[in-house]
PDB file of C-alpha atoms in Angstrom:
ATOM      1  CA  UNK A 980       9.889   4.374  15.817  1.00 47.00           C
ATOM      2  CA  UNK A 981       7.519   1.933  17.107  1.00 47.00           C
ATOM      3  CA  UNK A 982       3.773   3.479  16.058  1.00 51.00           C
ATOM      4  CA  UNK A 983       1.827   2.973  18.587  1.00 53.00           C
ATOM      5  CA  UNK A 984       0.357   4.831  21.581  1.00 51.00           C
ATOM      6  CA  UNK A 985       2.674   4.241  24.326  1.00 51.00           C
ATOM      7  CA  UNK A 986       0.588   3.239  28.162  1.00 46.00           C
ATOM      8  CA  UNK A 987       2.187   2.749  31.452  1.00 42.00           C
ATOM      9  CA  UNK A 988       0.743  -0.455  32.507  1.00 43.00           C
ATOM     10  CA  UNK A 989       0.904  -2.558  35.766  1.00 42.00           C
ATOM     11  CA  UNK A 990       2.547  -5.704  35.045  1.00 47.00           C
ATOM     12  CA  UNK A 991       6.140  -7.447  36.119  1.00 53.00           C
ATOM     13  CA  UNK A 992       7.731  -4.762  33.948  1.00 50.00           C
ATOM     14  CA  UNK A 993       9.399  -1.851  35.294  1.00 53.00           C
ATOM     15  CA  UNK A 994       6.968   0.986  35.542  1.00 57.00           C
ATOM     16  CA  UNK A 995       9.462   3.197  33.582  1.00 63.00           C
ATOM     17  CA  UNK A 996       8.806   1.497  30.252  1.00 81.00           C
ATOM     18  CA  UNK A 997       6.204   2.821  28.149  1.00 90.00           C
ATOM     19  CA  UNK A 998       3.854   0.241  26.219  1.00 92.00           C
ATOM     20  CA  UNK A 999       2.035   1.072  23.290  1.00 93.00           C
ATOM     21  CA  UNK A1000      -0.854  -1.092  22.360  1.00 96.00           C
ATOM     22  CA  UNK A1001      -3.642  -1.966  19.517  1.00 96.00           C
ATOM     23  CA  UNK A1002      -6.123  -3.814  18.966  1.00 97.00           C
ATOM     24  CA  UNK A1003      -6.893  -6.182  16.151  1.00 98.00           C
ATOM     25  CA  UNK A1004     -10.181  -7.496  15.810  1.00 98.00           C
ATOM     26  CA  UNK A1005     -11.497 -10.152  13.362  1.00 97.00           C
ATOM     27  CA  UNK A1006     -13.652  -8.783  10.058  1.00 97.00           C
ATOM     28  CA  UNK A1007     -14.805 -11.833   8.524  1.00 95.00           C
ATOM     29  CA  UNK A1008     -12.961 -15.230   7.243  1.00 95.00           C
ATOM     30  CA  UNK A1009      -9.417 -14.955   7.271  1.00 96.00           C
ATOM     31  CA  UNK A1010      -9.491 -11.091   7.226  1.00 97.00           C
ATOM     32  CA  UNK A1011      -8.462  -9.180  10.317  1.00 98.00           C
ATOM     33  CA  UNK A1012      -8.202  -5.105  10.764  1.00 98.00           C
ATOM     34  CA  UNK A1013      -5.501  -3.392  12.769  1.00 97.00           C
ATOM     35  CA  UNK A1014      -6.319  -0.322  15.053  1.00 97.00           C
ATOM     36  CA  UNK A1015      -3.657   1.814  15.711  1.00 97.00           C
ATOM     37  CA  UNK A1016      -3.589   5.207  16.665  1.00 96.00           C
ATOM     38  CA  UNK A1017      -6.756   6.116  14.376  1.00 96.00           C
ATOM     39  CA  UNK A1018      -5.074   4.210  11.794  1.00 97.00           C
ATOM     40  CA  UNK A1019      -6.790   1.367  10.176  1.00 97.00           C
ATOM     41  CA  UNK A1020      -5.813  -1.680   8.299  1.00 97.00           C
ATOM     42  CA  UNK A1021      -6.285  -4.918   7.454  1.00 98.00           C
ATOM     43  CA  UNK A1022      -4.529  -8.126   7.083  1.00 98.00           C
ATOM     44  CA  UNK A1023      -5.901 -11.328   5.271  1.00 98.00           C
ATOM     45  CA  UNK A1024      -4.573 -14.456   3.463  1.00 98.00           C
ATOM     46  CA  UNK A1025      -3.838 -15.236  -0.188  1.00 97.00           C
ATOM     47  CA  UNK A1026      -6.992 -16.902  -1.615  1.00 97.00           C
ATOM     48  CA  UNK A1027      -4.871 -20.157  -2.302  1.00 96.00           C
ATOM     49  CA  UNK A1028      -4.602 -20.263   1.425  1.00 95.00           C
ATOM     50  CA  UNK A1029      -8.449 -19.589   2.071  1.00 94.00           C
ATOM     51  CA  UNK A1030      -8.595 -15.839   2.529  1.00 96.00           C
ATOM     52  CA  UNK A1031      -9.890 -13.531  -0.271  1.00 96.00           C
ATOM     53  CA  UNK A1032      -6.444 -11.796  -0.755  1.00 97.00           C
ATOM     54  CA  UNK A1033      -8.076  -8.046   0.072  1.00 97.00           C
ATOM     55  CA  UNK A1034      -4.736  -7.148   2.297  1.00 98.00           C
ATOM     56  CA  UNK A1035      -1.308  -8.374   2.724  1.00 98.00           C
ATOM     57  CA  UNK A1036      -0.598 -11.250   5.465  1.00 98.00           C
ATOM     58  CA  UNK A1037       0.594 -10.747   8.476  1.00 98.00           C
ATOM     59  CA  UNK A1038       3.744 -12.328   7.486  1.00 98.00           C
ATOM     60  CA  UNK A1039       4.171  -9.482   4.651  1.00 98.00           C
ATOM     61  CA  UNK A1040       3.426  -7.312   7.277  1.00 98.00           C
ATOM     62  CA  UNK A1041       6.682  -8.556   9.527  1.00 98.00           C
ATOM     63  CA  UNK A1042       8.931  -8.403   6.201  1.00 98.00           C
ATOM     64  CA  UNK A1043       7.422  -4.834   5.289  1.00 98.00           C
ATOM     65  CA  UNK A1044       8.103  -3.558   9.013  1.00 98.00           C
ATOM     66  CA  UNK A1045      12.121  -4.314   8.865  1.00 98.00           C
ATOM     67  CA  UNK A1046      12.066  -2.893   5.163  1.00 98.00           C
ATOM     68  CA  UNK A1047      10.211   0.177   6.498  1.00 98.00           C
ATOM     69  CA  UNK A1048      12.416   0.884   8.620  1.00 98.00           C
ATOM     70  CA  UNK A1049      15.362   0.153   7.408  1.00 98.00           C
ATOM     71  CA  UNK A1050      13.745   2.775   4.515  1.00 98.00           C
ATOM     72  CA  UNK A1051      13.088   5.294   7.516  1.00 98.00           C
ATOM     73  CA  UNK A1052      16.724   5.045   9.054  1.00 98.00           C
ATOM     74  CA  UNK A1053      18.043   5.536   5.511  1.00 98.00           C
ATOM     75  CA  UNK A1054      16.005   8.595   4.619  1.00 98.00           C
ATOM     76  CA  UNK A1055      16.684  10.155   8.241  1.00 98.00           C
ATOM     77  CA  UNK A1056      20.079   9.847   7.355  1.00 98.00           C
ATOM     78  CA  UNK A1057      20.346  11.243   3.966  1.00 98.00           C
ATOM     79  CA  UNK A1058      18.101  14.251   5.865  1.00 98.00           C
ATOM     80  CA  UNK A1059      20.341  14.867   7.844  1.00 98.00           C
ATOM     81  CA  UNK A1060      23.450  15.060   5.916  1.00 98.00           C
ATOM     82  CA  UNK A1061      21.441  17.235   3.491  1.00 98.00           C
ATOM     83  CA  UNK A1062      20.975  14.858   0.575  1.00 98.00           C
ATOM     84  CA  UNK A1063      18.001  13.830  -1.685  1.00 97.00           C
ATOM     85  CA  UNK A1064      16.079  10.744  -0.645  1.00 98.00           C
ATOM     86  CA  UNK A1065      14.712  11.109  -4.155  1.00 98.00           C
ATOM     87  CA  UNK A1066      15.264   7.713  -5.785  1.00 98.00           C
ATOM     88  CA  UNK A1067      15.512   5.857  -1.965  1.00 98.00           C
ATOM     89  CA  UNK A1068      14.121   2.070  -2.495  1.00 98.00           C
ATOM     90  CA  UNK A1069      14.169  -0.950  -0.527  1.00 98.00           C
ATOM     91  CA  UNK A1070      13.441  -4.111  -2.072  1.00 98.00           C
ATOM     92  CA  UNK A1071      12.681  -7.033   0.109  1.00 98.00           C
ATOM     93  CA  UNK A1072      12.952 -11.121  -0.164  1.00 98.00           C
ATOM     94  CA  UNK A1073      11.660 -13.386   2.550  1.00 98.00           C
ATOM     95  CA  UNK A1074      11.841 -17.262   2.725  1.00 98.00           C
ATOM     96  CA  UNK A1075       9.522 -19.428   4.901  1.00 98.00           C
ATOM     97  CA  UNK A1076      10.145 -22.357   6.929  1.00 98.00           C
ATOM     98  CA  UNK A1077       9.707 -26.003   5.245  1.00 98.00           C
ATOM     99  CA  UNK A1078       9.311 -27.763   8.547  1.00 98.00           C
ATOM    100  CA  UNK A1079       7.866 -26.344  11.478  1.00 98.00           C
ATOM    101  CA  UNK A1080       7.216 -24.416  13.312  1.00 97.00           C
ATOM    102  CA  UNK A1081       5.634 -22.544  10.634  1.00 96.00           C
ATOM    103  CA  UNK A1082       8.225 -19.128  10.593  1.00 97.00           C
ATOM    104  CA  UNK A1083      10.525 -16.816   8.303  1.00 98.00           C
ATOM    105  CA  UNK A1084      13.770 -18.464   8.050  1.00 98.00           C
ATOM    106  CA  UNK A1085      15.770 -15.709   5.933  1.00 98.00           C
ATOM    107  CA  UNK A1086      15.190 -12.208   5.379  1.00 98.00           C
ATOM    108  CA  UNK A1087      16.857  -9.992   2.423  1.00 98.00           C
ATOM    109  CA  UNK A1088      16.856  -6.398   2.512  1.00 98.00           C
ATOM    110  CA  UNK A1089      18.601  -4.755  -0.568  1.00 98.00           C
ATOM    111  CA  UNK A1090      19.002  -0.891   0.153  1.00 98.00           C
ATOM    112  CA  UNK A1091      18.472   0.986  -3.097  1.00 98.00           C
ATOM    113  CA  UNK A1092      20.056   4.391  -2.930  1.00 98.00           C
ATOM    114  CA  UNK A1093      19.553   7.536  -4.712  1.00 98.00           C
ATOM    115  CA  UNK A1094      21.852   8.058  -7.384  1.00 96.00           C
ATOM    116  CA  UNK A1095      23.723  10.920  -6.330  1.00 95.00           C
ATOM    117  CA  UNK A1096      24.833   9.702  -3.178  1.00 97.00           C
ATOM    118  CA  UNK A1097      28.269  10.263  -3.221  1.00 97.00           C
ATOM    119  CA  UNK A1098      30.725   6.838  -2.889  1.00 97.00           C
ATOM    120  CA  UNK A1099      32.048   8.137   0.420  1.00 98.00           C
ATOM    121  CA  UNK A1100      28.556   8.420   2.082  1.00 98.00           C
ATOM    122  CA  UNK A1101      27.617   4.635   0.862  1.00 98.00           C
ATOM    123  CA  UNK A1102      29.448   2.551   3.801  1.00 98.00           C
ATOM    124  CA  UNK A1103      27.556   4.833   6.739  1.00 98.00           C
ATOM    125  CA  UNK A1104      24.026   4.761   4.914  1.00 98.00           C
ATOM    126  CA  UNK A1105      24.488   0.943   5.086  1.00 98.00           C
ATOM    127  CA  UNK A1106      25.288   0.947   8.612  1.00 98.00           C
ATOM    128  CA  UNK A1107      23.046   3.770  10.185  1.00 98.00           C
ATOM    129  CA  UNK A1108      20.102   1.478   7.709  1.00 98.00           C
ATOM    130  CA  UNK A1109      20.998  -1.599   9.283  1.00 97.00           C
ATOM    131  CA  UNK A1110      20.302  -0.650  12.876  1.00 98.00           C
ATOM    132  CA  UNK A1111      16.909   0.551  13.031  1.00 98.00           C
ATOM    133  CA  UNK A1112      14.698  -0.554  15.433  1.00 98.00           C
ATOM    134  CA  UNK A1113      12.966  -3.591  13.803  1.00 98.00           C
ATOM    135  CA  UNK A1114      16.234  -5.116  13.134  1.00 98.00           C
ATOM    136  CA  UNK A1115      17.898  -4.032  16.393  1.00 98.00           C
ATOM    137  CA  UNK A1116      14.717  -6.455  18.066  1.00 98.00           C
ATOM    138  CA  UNK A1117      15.182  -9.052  15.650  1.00 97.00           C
ATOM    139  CA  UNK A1118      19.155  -9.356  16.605  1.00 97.00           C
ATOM    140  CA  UNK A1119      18.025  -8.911  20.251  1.00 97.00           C
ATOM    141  CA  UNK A1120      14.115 -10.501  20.482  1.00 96.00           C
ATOM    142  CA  UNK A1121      11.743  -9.308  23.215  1.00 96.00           C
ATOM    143  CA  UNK A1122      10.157 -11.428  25.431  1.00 95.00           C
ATOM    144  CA  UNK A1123       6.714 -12.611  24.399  1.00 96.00           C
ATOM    145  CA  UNK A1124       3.423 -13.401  26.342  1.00 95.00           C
ATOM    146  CA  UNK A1125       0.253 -14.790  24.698  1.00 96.00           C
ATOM    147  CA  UNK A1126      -2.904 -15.182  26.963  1.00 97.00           C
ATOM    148  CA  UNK A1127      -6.392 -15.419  27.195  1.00 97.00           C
ATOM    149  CA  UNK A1128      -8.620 -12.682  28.987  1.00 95.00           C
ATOM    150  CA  UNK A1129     -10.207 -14.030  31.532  1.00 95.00           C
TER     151      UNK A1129
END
């Protein structure tokens, strides 16, 4: 699931691809808010860093996406073998960088499942979790561009 409103644009890419954009535009200080698809929220920093701590940083925000959907992929498949997702946690750990570039060096995701899944179904919830789309791009990056408007 990617969340966002998918546009055909005209760019280098091949017109078959659909790209979904948002907008982020700054609030005040450190504090930003995130447009997307009539959703709204914000990021910030952690006073300590010289934001006012009124959202989670967008590096939270990177380690909440993969546990998200590692979450979603879980719960889809526990749907769709017909068992509870009642109980279904994720609990995430992430490590920054000590040198630079500044960046997320190591990423845990623990999968918490419900308690009555049955010891059979454990081995394909881990799998069918572990290839969602966040972590799919992580193992296989996209390309990135960063400009200025003219």
């Amino acid at each position: 699931m990617t969340g966002s409103t998918p546009h055909t644009l005209s760019t280098n890419r091949p017109q078959s691809m659909d790209v979904h954009s948002f907008e982020v535009a700054h609030v005040e200080r450190d504090a930003y808010t995130v447009d997307i698809r009539g959703h709204r929220f914000q990021v910030d920093q952690p006073i300590e860093a010289g934001g006012t701590d009124t959202a989670p940083t967008p590096t939270e925000l990177f380690a909440a996406s993969l546990a998200t959907c590692v979450a979603f992929y879980a719960g889809r498949y526990l749907h769709r073998h017909g068992l509870s997702r009642t109980g279904l946690r994720v609990r995430t750990e992430f490590t920054m960088a000590t040198d630079r570039p500044a960046r997320v060096t190591a990423l845990r995701i623990v999968v918490i499942p419900p308690p009555e899944l049955p010891e059979q179904r454990r081995a394909a919830l881990l799998a069918v979790a572990s290839h969602c789309t966040v972590h799919n791009t992580l193992h296989q990056p996209p390309e990135i561009e960063i400009e200025l408007e003219p």
